[in-house]
Tab-separated table of N, CA and C in Angstrom:
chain	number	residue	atom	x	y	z
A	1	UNK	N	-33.401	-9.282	39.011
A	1	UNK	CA	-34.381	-10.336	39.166
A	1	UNK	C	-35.602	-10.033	38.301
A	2	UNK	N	-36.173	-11.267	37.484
A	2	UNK	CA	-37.401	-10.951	37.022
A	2	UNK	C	-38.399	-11.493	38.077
A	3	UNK	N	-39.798	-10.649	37.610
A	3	UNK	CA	-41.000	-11.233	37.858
A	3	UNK	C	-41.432	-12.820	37.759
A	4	UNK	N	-41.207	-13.235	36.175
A	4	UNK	CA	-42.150	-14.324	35.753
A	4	UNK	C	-40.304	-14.885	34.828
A	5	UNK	N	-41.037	-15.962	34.739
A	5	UNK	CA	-39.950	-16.743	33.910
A	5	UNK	C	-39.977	-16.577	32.777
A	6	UNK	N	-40.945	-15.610	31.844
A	6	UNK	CA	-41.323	-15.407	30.609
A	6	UNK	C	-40.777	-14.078	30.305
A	7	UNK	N	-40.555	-12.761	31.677
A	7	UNK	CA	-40.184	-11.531	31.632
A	7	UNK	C	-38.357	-12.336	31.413
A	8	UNK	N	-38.269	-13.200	31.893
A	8	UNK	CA	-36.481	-13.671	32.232
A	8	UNK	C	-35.963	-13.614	30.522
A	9	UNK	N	-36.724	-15.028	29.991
A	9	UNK	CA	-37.119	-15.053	28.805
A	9	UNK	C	-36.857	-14.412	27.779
A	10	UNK	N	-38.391	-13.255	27.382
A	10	UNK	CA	-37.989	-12.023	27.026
A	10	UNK	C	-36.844	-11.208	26.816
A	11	UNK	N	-36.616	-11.022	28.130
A	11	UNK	CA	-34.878	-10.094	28.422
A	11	UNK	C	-33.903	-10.903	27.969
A	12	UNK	N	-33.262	-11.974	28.124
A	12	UNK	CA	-32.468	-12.387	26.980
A	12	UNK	C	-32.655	-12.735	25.521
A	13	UNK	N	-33.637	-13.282	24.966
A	13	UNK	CA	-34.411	-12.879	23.788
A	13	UNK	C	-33.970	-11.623	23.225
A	14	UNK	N	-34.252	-10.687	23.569
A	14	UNK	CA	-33.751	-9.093	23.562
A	14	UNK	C	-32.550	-9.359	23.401
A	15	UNK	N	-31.831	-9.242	24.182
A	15	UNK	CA	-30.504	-9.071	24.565
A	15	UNK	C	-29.924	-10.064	23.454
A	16	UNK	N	-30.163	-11.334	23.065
A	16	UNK	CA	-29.766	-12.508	21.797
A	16	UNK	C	-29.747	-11.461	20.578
A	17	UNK	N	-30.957	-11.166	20.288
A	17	UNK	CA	-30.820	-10.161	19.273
A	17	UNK	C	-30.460	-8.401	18.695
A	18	UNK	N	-30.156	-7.881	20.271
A	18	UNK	CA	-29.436	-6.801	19.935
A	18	UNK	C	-27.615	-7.331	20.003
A	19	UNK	N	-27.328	-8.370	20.408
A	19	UNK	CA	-26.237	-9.236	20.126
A	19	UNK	C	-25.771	-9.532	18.818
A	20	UNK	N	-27.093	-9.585	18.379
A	20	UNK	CA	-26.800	-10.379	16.673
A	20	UNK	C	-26.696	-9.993	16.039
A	21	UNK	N	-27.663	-8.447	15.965
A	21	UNK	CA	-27.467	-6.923	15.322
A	21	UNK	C	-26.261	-6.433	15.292
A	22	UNK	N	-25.457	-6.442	16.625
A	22	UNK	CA	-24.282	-5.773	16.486
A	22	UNK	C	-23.017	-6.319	15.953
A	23	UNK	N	-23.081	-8.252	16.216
A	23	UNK	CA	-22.454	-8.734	15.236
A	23	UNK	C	-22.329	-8.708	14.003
A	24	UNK	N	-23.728	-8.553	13.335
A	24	UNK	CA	-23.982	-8.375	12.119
A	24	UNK	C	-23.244	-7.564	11.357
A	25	UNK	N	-23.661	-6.189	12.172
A	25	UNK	CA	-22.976	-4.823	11.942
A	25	UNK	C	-21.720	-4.873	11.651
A	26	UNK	N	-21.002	-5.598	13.092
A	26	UNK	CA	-19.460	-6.083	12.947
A	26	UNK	C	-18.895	-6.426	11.906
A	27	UNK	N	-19.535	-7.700	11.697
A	27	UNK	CA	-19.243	-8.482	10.792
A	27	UNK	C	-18.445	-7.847	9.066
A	28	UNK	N	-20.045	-6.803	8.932
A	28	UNK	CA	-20.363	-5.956	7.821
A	28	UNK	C	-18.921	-5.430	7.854
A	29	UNK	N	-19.235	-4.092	8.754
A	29	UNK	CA	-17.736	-3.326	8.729
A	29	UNK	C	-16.169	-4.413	8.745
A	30	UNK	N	-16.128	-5.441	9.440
A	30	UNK	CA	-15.258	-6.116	8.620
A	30	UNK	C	-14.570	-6.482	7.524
A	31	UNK	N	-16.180	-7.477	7.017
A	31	UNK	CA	-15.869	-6.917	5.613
A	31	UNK	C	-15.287	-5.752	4.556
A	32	UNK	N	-16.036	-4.859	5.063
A	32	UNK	CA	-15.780	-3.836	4.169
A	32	UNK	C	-14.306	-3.290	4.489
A	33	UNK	N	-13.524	-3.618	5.807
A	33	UNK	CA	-12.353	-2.952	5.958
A	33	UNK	C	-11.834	-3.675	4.875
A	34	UNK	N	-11.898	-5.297	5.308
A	34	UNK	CA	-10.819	-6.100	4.579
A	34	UNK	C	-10.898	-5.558	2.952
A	35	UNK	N	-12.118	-5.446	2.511
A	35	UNK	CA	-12.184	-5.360	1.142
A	35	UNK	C	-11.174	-4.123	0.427
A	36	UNK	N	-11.609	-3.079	1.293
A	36	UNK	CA	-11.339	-2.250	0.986
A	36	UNK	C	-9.498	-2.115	1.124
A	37	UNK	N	-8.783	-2.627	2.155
A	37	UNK	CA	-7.492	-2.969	2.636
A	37	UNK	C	-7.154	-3.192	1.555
A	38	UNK	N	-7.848	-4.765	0.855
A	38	UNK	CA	-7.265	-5.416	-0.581
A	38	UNK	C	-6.948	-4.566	-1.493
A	39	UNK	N	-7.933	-3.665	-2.132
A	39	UNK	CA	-8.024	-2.726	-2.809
A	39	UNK	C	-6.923	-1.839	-2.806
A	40	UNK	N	-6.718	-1.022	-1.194
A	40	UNK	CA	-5.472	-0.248	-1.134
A	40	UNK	C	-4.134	-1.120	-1.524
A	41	UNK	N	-3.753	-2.443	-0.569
A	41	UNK	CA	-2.854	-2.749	-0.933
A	41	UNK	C	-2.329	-2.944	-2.262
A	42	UNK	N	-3.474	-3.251	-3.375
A	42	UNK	CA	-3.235	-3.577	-4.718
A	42	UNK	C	-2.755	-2.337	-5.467
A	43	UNK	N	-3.230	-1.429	-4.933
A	43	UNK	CA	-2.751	-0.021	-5.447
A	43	UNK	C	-1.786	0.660	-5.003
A	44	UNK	N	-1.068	0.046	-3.955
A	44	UNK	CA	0.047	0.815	-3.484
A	44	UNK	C	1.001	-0.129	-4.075
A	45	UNK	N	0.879	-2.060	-3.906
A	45	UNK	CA	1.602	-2.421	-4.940
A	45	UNK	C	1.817	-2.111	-6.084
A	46	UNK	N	0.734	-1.726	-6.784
A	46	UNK	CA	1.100	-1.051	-8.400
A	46	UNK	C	1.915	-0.098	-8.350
A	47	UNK	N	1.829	1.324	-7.333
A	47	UNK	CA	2.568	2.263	-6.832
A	47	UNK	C	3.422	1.921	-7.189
A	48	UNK	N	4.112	0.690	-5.810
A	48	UNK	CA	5.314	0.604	-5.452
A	48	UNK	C	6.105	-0.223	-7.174
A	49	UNK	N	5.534	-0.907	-7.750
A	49	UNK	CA	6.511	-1.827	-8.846
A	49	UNK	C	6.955	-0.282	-9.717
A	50	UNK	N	5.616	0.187	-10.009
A	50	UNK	CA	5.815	2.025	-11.141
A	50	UNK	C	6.979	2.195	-10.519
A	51	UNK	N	7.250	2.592	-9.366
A	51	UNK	CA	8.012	3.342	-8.698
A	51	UNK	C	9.684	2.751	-8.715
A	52	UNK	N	9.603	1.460	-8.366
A	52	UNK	CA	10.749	0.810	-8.618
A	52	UNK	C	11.227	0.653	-9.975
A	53	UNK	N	10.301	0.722	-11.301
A	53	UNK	CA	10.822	0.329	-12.452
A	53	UNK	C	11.103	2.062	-13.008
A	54	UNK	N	10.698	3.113	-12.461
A	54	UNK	CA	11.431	4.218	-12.686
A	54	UNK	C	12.731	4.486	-11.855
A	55	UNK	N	12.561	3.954	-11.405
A	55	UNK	CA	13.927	4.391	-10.136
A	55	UNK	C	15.242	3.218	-11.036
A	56	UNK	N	14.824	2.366	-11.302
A	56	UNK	CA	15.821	1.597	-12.461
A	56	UNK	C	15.936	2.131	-13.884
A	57	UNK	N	15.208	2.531	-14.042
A	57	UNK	CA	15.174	3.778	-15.303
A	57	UNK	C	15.895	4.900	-15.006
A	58	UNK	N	16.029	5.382	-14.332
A	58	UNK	CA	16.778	6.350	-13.487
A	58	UNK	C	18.157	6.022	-13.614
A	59	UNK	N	18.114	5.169	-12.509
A	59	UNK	CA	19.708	4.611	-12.832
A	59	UNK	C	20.134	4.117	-13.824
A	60	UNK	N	19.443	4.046	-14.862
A	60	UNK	CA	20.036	3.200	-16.330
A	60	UNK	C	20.781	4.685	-16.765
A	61	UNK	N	19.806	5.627	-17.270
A	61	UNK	CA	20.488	6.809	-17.459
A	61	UNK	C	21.363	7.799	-16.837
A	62	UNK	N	21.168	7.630	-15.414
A	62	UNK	CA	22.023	7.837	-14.468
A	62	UNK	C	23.282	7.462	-15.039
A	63	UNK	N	23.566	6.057	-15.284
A	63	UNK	CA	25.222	5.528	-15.564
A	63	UNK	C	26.001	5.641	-17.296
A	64	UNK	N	24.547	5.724	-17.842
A	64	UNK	CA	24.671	6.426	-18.782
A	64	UNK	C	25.691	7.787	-19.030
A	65	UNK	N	24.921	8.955	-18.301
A	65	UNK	CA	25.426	10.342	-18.475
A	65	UNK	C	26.852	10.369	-17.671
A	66	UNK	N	26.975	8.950	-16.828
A	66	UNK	CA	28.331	9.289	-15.692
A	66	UNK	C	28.995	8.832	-16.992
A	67	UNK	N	28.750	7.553	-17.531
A	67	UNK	CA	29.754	7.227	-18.960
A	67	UNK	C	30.222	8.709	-19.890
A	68	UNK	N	28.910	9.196	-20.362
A	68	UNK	CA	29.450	10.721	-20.932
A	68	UNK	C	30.172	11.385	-20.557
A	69	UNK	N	30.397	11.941	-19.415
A	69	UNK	CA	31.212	12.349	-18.523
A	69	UNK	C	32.275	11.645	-18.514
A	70	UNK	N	32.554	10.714	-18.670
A	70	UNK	CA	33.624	10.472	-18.454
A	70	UNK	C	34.733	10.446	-20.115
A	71	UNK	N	33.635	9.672	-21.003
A	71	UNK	CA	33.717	9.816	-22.320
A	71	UNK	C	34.703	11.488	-22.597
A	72	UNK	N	33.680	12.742	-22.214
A	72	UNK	CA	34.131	13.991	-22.647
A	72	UNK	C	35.254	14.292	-21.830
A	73	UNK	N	35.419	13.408	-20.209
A	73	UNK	CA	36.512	14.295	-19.825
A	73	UNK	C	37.725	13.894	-20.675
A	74	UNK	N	37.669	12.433	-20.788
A	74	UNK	CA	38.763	11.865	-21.853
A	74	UNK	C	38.946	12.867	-23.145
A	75	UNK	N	38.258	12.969	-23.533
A	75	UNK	CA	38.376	13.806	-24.879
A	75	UNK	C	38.930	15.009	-24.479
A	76	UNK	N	37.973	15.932	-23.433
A	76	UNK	CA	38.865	16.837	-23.424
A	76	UNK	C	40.690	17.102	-22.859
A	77	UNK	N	41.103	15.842	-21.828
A	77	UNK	CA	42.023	15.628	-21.724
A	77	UNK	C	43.052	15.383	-22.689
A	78	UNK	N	42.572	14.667	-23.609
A	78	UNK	CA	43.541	14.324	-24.612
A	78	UNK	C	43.625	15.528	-25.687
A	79	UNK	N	42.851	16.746	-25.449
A	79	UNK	CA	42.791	17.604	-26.713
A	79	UNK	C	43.455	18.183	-26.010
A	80	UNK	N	43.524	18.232	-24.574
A	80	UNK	CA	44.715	19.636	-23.802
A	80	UNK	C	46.124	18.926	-24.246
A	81	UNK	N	45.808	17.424	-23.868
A	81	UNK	CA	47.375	17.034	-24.237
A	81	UNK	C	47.617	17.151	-25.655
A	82	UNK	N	47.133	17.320	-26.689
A	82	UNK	CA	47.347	17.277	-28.100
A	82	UNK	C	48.043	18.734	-28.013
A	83	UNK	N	46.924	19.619	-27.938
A	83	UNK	CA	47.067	20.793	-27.840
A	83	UNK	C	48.701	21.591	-27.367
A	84	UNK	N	48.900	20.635	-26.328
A	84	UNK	CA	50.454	21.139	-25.509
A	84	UNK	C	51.187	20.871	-26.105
């Protein structure tokens, strides 16, 4: 209970603006998560494409060297059979 209708007043007055402060605040750090979120995500997307277009690079040469392999076993097969 207040005194006067002006102490009532007052006290929410107060209370409006340590409200508004902390929204503010809120608000702020909001912002700054989201911003900052954007930021990460854009960089883990870049990550992630690098990452996928080596990993296909990978496998290009990957099927590559299995071709060699297979290339030399032929060869050497056919030189044992020459050979015999």
């Amino acid at each position: 209970t207040f005194a006067t209708i002006e102490d009532e007043l007052q006290y929410y007055k107060s209370k409006v603006s340590t409200l508004e402060a902390s929204l503010k605040e809120t608000q702020e750090e909001l912002d700054e998560f989201q911003t900052s979120s954007r930021e990460l995500e854009e960089e883990l997307v870049k990550e992630l494409e690098s990452s996928e277009k080596r990993l296909a690079e990978i496998k290009t040469k990957n099927e590559i060297l299995k071709n060699d392999v297979d290339e030399w076993k032929q060869k050497y097969y056919q030189a044992k059979t020459d050979y015999n």
